[in-house]
mmCIF file of C-alpha atoms in Angstrom:
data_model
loop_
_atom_site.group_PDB
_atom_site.id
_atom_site.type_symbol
_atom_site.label_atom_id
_atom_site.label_comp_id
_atom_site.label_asym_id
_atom_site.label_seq_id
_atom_site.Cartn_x
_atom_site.Cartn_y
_atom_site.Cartn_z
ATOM 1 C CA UNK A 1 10.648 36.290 25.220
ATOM 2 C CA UNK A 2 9.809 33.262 22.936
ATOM 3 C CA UNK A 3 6.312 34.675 22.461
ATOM 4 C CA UNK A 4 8.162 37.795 21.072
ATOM 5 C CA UNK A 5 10.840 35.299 18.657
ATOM 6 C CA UNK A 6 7.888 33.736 17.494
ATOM 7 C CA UNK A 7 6.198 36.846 16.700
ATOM 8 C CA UNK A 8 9.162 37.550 14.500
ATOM 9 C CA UNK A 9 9.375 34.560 13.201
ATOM 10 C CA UNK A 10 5.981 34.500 11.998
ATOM 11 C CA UNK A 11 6.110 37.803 10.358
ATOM 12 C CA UNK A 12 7.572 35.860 7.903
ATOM 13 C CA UNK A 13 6.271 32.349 7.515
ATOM 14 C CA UNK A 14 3.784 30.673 9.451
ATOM 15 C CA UNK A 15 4.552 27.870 12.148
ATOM 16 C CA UNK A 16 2.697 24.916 14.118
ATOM 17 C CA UNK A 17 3.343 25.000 18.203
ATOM 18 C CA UNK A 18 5.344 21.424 17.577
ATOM 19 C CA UNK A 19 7.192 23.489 14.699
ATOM 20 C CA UNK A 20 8.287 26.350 16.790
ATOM 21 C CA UNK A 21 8.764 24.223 20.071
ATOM 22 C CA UNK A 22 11.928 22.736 18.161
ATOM 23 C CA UNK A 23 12.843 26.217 16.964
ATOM 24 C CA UNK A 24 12.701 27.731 20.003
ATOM 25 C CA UNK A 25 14.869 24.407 21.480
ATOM 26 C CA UNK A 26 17.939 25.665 19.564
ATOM 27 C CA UNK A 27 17.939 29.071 21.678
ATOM 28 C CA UNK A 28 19.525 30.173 24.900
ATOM 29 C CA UNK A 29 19.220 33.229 26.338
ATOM 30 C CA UNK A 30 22.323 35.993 26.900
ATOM 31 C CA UNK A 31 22.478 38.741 28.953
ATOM 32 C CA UNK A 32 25.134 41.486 28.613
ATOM 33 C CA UNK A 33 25.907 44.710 30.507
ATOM 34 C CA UNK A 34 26.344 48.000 29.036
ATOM 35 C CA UNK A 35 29.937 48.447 27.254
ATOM 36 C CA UNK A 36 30.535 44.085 27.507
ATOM 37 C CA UNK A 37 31.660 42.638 24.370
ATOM 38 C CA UNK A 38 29.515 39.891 22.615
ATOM 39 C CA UNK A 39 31.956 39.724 19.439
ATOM 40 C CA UNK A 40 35.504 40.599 19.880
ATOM 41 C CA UNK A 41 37.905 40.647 16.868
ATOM 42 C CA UNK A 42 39.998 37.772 16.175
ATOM 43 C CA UNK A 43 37.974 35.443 17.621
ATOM 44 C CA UNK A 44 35.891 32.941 15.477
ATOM 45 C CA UNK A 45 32.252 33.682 16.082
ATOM 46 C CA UNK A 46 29.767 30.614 15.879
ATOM 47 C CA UNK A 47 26.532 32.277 17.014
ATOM 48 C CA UNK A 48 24.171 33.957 15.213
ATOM 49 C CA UNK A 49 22.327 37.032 17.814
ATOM 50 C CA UNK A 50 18.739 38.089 17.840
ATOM 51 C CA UNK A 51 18.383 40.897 20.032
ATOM 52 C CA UNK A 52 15.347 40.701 22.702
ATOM 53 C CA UNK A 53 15.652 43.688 24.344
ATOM 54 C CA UNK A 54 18.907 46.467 24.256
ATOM 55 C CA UNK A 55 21.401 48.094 21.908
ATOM 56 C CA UNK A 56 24.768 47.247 20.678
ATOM 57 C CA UNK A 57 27.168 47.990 17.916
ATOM 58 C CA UNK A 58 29.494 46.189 15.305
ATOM 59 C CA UNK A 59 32.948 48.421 14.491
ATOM 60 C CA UNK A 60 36.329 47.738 13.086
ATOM 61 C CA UNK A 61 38.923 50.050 14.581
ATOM 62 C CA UNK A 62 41.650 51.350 12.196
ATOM 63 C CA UNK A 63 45.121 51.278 12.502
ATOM 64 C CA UNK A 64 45.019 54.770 13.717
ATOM 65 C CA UNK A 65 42.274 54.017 16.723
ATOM 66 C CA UNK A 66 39.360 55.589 14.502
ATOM 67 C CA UNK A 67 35.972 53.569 15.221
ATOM 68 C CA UNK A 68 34.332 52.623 11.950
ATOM 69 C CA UNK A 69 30.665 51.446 12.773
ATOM 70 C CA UNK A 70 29.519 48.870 11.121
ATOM 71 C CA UNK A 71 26.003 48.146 12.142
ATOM 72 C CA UNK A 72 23.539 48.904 15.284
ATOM 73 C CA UNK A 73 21.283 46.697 16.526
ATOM 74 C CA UNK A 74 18.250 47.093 18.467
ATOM 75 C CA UNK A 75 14.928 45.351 19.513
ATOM 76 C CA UNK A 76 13.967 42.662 16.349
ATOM 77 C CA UNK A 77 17.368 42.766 14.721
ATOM 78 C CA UNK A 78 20.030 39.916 14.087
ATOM 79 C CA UNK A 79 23.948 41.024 14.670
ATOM 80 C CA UNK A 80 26.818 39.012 14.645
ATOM 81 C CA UNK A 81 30.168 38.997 12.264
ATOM 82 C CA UNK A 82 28.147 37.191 9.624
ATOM 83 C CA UNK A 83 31.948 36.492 7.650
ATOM 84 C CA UNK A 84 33.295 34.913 10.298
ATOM 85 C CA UNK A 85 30.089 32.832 10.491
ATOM 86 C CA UNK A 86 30.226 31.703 7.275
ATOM 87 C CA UNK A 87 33.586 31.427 6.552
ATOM 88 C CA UNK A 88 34.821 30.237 9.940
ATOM 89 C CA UNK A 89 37.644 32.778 9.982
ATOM 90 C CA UNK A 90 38.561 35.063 12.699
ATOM 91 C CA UNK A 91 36.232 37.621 13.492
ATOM 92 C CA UNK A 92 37.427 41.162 11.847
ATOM 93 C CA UNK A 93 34.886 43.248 13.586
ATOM 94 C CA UNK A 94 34.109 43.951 17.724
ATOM 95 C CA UNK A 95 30.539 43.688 18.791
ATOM 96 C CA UNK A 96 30.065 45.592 22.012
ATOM 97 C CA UNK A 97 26.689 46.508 23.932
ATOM 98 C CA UNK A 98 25.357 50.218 23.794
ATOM 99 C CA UNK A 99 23.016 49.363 26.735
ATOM 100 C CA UNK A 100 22.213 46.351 29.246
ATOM 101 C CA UNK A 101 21.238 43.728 26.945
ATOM 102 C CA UNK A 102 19.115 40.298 26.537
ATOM 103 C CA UNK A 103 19.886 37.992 23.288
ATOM 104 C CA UNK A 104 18.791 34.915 21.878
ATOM 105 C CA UNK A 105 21.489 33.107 20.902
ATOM 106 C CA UNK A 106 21.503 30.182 17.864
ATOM 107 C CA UNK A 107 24.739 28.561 16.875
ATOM 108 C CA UNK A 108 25.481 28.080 13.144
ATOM 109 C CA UNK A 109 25.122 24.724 13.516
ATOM 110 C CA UNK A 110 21.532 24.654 14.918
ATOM 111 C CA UNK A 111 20.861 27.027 12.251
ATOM 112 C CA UNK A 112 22.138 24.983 9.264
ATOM 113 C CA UNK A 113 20.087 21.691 11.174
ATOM 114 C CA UNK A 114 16.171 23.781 11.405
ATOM 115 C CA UNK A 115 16.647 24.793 7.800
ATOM 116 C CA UNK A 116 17.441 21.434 6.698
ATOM 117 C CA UNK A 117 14.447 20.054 8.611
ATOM 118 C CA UNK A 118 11.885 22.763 7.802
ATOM 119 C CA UNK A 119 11.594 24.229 4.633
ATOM 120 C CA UNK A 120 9.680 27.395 6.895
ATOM 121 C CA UNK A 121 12.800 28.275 8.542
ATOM 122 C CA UNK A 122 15.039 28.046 5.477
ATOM 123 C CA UNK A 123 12.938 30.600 3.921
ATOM 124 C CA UNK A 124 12.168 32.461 6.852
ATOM 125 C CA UNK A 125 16.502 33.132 7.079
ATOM 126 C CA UNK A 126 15.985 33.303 3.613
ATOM 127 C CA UNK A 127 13.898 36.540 3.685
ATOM 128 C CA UNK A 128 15.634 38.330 6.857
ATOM 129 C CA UNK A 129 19.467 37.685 4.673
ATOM 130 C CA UNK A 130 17.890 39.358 1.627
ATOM 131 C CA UNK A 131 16.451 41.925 3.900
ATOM 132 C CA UNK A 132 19.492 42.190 5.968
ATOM 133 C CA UNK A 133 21.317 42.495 1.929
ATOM 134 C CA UNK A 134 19.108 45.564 0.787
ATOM 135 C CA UNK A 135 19.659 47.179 4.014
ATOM 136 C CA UNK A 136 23.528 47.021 3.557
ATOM 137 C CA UNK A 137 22.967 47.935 0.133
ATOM 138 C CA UNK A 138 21.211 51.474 1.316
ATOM 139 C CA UNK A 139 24.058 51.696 3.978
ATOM 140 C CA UNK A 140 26.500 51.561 0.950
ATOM 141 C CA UNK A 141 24.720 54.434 -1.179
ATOM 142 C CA UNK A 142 24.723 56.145 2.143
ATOM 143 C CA UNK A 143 28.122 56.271 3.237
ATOM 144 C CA UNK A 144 28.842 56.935 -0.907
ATOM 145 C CA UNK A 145 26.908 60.567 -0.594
ATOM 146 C CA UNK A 146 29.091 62.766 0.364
ATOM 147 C CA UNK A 147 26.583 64.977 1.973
ATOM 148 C CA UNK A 148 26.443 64.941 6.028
ATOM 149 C CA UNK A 149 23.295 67.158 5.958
ATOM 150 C CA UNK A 150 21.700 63.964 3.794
ATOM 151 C CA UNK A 151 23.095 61.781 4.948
ATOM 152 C CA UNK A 152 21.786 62.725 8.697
ATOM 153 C CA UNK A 153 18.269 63.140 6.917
ATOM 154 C CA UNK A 154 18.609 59.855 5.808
ATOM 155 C CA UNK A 155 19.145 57.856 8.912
ATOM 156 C CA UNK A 156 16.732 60.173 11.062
ATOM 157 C CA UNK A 157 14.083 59.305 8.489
ATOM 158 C CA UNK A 158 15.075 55.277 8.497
ATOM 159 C CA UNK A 159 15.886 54.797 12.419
ATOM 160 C CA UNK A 160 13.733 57.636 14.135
ATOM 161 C CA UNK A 161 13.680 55.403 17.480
ATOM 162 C CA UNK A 162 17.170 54.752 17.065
ATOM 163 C CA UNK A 163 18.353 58.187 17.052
ATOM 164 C CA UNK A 164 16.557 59.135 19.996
ATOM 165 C CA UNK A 165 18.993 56.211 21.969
ATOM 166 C CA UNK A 166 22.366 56.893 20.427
ATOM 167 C CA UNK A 167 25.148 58.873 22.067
ATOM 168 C CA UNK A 168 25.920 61.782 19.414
ATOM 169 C CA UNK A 169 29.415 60.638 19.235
ATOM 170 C CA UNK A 170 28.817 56.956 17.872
ATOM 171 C CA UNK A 171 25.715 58.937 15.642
ATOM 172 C CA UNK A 172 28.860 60.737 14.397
ATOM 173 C CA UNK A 173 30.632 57.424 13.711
ATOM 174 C CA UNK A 174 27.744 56.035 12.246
ATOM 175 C CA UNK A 175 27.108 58.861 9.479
ATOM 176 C CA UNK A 176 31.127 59.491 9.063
ATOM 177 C CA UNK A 177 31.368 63.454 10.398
ATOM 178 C CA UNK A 178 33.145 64.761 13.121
ATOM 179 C CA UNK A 179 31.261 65.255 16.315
ATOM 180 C CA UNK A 180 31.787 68.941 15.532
ATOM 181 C CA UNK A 181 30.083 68.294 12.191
ATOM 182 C CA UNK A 182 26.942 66.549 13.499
ATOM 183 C CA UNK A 183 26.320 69.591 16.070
ATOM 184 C CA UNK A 184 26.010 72.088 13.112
ATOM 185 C CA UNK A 185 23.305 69.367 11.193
ATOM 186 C CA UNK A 186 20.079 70.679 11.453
ATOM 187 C CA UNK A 187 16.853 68.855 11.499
ATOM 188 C CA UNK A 188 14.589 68.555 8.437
ATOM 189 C CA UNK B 1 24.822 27.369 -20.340
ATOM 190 C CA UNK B 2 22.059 25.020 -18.047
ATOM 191 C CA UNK B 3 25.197 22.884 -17.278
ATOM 192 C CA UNK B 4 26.866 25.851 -15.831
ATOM 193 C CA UNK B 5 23.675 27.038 -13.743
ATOM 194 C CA UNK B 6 23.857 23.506 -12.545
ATOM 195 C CA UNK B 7 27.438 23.466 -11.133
ATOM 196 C CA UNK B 8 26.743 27.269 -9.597
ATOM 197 C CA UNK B 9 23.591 25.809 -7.494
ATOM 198 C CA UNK B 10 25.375 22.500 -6.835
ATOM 199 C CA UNK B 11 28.148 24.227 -5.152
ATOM 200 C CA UNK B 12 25.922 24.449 -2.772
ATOM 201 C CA UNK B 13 23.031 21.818 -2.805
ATOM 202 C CA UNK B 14 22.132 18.824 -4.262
ATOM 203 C CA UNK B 15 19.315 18.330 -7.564
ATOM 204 C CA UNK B 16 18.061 15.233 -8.591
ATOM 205 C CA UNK B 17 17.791 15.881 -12.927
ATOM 206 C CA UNK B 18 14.036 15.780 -11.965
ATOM 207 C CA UNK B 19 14.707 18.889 -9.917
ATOM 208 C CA UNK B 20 16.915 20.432 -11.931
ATOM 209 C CA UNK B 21 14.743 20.414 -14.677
ATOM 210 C CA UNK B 22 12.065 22.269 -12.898
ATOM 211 C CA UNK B 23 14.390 25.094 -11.861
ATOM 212 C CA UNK B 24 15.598 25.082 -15.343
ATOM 213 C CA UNK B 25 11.778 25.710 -16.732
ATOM 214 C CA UNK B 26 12.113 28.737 -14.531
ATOM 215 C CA UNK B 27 15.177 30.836 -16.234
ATOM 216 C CA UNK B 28 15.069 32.677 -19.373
ATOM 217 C CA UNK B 29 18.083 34.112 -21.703
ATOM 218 C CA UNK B 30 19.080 37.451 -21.985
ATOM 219 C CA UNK B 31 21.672 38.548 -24.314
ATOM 220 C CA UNK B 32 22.438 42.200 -23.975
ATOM 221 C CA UNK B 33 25.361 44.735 -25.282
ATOM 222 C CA UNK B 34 28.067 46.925 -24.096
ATOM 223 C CA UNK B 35 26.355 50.305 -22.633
ATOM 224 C CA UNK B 36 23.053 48.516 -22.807
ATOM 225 C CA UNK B 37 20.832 48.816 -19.412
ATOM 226 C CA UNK B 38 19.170 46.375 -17.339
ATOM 227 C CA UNK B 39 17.380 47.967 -14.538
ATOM 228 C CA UNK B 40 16.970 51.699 -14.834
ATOM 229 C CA UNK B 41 16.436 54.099 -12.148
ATOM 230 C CA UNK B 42 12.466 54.725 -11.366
ATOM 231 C CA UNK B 43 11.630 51.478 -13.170
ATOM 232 C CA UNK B 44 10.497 48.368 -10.904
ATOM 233 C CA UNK B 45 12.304 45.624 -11.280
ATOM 234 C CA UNK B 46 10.704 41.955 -11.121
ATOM 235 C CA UNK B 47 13.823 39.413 -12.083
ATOM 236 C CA UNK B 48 16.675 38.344 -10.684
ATOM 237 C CA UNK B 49 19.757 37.866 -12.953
ATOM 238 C CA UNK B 50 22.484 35.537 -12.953
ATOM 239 C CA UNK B 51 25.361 36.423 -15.307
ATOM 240 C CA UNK B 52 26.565 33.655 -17.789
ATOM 241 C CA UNK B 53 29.063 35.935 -19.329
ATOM 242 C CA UNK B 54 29.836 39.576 -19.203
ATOM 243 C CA UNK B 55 30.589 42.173 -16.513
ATOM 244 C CA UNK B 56 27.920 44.952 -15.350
ATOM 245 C CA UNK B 57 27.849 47.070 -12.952
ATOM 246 C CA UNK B 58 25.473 48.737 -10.464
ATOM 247 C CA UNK B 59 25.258 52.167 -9.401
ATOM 248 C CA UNK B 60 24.252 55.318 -8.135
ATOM 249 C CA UNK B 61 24.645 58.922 -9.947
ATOM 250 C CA UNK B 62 24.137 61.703 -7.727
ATOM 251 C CA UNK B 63 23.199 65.309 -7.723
ATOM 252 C CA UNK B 64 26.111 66.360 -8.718
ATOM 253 C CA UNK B 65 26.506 63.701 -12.184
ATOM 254 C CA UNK B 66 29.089 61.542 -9.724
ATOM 255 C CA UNK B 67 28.959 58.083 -10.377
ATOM 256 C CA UNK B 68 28.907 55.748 -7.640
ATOM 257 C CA UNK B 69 29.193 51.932 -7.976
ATOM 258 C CA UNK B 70 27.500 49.725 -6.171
ATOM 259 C CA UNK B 71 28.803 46.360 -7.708
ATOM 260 C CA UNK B 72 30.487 44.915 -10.768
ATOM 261 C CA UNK B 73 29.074 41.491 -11.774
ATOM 262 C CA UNK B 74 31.031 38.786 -13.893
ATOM 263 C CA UNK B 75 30.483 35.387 -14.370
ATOM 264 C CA UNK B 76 28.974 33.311 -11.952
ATOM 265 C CA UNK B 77 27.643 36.248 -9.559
ATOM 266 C CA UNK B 78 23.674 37.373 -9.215
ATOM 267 C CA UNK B 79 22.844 41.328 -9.565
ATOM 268 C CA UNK B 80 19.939 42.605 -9.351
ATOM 269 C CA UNK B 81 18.026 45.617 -7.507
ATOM 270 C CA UNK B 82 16.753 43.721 -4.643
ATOM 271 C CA UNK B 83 15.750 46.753 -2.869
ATOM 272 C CA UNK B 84 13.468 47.145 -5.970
ATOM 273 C CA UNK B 85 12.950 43.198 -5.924
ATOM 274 C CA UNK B 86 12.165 42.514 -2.061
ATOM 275 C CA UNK B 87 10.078 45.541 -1.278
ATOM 276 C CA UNK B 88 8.301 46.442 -4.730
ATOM 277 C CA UNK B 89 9.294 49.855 -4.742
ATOM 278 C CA UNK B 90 11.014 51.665 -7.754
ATOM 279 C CA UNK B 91 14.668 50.722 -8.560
ATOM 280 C CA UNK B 92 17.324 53.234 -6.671
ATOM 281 C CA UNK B 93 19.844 52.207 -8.811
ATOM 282 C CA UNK B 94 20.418 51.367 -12.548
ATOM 283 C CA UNK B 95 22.559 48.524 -14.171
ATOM 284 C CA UNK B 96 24.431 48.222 -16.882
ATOM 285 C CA UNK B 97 26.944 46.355 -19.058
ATOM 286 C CA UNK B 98 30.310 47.114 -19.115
ATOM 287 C CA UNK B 99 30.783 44.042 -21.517
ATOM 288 C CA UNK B 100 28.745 42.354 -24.223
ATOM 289 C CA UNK B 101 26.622 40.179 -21.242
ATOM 290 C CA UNK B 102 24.209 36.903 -21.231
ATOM 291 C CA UNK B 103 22.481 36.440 -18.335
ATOM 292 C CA UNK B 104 19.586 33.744 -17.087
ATOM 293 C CA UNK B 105 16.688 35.117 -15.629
ATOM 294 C CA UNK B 106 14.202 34.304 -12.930
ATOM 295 C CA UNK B 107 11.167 36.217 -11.515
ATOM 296 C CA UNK B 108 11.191 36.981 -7.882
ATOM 297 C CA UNK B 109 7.381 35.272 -8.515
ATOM 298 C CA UNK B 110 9.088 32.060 -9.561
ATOM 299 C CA UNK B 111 11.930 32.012 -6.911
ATOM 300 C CA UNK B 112 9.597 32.237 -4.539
ATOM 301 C CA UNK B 113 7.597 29.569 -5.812
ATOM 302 C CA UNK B 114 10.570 27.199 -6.550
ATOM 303 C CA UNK B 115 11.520 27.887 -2.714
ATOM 304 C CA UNK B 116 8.540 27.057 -1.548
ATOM 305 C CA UNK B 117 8.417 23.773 -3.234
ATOM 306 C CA UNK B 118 12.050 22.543 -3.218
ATOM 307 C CA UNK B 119 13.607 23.186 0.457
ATOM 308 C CA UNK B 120 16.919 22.413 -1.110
ATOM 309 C CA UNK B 121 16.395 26.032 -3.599
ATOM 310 C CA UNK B 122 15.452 27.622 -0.648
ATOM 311 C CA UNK B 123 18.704 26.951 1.339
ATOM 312 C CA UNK B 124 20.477 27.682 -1.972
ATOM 313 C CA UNK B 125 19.141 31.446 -2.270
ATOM 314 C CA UNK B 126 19.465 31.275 1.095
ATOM 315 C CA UNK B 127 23.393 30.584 1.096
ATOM 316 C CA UNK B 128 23.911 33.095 -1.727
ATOM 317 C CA UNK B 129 22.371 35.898 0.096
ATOM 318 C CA UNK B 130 24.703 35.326 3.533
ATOM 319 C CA UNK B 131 27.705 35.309 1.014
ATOM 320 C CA UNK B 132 26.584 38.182 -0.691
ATOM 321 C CA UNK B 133 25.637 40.122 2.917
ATOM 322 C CA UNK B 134 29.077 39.057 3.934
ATOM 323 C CA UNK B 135 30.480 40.743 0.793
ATOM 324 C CA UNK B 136 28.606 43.739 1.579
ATOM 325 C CA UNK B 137 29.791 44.028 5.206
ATOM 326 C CA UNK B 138 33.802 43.876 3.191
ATOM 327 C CA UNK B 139 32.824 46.602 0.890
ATOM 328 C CA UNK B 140 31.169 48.432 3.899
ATOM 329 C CA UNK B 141 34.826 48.110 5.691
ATOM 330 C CA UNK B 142 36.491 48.970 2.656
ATOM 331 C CA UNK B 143 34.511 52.754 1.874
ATOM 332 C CA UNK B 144 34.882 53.351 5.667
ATOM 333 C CA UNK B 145 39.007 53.092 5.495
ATOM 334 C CA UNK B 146 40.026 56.010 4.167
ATOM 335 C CA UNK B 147 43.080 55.095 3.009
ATOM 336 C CA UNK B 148 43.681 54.585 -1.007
ATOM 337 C CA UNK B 149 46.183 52.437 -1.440
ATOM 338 C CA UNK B 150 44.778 50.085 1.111
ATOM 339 C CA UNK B 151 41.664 49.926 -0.757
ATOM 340 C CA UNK B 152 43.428 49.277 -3.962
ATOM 341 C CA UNK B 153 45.326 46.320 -2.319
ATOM 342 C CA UNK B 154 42.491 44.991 -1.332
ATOM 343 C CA UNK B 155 40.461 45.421 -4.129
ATOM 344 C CA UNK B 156 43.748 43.718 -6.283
ATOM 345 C CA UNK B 157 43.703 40.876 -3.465
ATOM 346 C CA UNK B 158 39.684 40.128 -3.620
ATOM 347 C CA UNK B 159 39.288 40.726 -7.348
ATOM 348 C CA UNK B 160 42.632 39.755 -9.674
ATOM 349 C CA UNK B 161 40.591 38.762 -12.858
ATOM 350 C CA UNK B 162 37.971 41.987 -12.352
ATOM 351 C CA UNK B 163 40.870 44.057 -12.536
ATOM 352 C CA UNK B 164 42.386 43.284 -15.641
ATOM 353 C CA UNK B 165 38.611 43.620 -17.429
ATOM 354 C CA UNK B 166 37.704 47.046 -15.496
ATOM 355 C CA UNK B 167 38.320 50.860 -17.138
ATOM 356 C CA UNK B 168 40.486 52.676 -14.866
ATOM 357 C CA UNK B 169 37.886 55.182 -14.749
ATOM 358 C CA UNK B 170 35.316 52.549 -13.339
ATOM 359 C CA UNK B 171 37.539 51.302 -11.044
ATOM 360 C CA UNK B 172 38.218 54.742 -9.440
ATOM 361 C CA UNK B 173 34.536 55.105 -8.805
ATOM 362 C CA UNK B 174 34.458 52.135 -7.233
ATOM 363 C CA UNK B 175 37.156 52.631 -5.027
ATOM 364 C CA UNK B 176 36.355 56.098 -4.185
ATOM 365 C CA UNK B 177 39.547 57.644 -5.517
ATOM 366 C CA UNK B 178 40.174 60.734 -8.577
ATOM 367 C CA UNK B 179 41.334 58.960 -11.840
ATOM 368 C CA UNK B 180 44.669 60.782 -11.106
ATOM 369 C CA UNK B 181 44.853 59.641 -7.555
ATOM 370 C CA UNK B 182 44.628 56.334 -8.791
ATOM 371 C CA UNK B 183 47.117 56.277 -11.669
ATOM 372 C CA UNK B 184 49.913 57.127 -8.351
ATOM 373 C CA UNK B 185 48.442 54.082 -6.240
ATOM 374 C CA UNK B 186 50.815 51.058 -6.825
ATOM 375 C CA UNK B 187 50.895 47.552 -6.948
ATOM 376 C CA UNK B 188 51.684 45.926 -3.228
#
């Protein structure tokens, strides 16, 4: 598991053993069954989430019960209600688990204290936030096509492994069709 | 004009003049006009921009001619295409002003190197990219309620001084509503 966080890590920026044994200090581990909440709204979140090994989901439910989804995360990904993280303000999204899953958890505190101390790891959650901004940025000109048929070729082209592990009704969520809709998609 | 670059990244961090002065040998001008472009689709875009004053705005058109926006940017606030930026491939996108605009410049070459050198830069790009993820994760919320007089509200509550500036026509195509729809959506 830390061999794996430092992999990631060092995709982006290289670190000494003494570098990522205070790093890997600021992490605990989490494990969550299938359908448990990690993030539930209203509450203020103080944890940032890298995922180990699993599959979750962030959503906002509307005031008519509809499930907007927000984000997945899988394998190598970060989730948590990055707002309330930054703004300490209640959370306005629920974070629940898709499958049985193992985290590594770093509190925004910790966080804040490794980039002050090493200019590696400031750059490091440097890259992944820009990364983590252009992604959003391609979820926005996704859910602003109007086209389920593209917009299904989209995400199968982006998240093949992910599609293979989704329900089809939270796929359905995900692209903004009916489940009805998604049936009569065909692949490219 | 360097003054007010200062206060933006002091917000946030501390510069010694020293510093300052190196991040300042960094930025160029750019004075542009109304209807004039700053990152056209196809092309491949290698700055970052920081508006000094203006208003732009980022978008999308479809097959179809449809416009859709991305972002406005006013004072204060960074656009760029950092799709096109981060992962050198052309820009998906194109920019441009809505408002006579001056902007400072960086290369993503030379924020790199100025976050490599100064950790302090490096948790200041840092910090602007979690607030601007956060913002994304809003607007992401905001497309996926369907309801158009919630999004105007919200849009009014988030953006006051945007609104008075923006065409009705532009702010339609942000909010994802007909120019007629809008014209029956009222103040809260």
């Amino acid at each position: 598991m830390s061999l794996a966080l430092r992999q990631h890590i060092e995709k982006m920026i290289a670190l000494t053993d003494a570098e990522f044994d205070v790093v890997l200090s600021k992490f605990s581990v989490k494990k969550l069954k299938k359908h448990q909440f990690l993030v539930q709204e209203g509450s203020t979140v103080l944890h940032d989430y890298w995922v180990v090994k699993g599959l979750l989901k962030a959503y906002h439910t509307d005031e008519d019960g509809k499930v907007h989804i927000l984000q997945f995360a899988m394998e190598d990904w970060w989730i948590s209600d990055y707002q309330s993280l930054v703004y300490h303000i209640p959370a306005s999204i629920n974070i629940d688990c898709i499958e049985d899953s193992e985290l590594l958890v770093i509190s925004a505190e910790d966080r804040e204290l490794l980039c002050n101390e090493m200019k590696g790891m400031a750059n490091f959650f440097r890259k992944k936030s820009h990364a983590g901004y252009v992604a959003l940025q391609q979820r926005i000109l996704f859910l602003l096509n109007k086209n389920p048929q593209e917009r299904y070729n989209r995400f199968l082209k982006l998240n093949p492994k992910l599609l293979q592990r989704l329900p089809k009704t939270l796929l359905a969520a995900y692209i903004g069709v009916s489940r009805e809709t998604l049936s009569r998609l065909s692949h490219p």
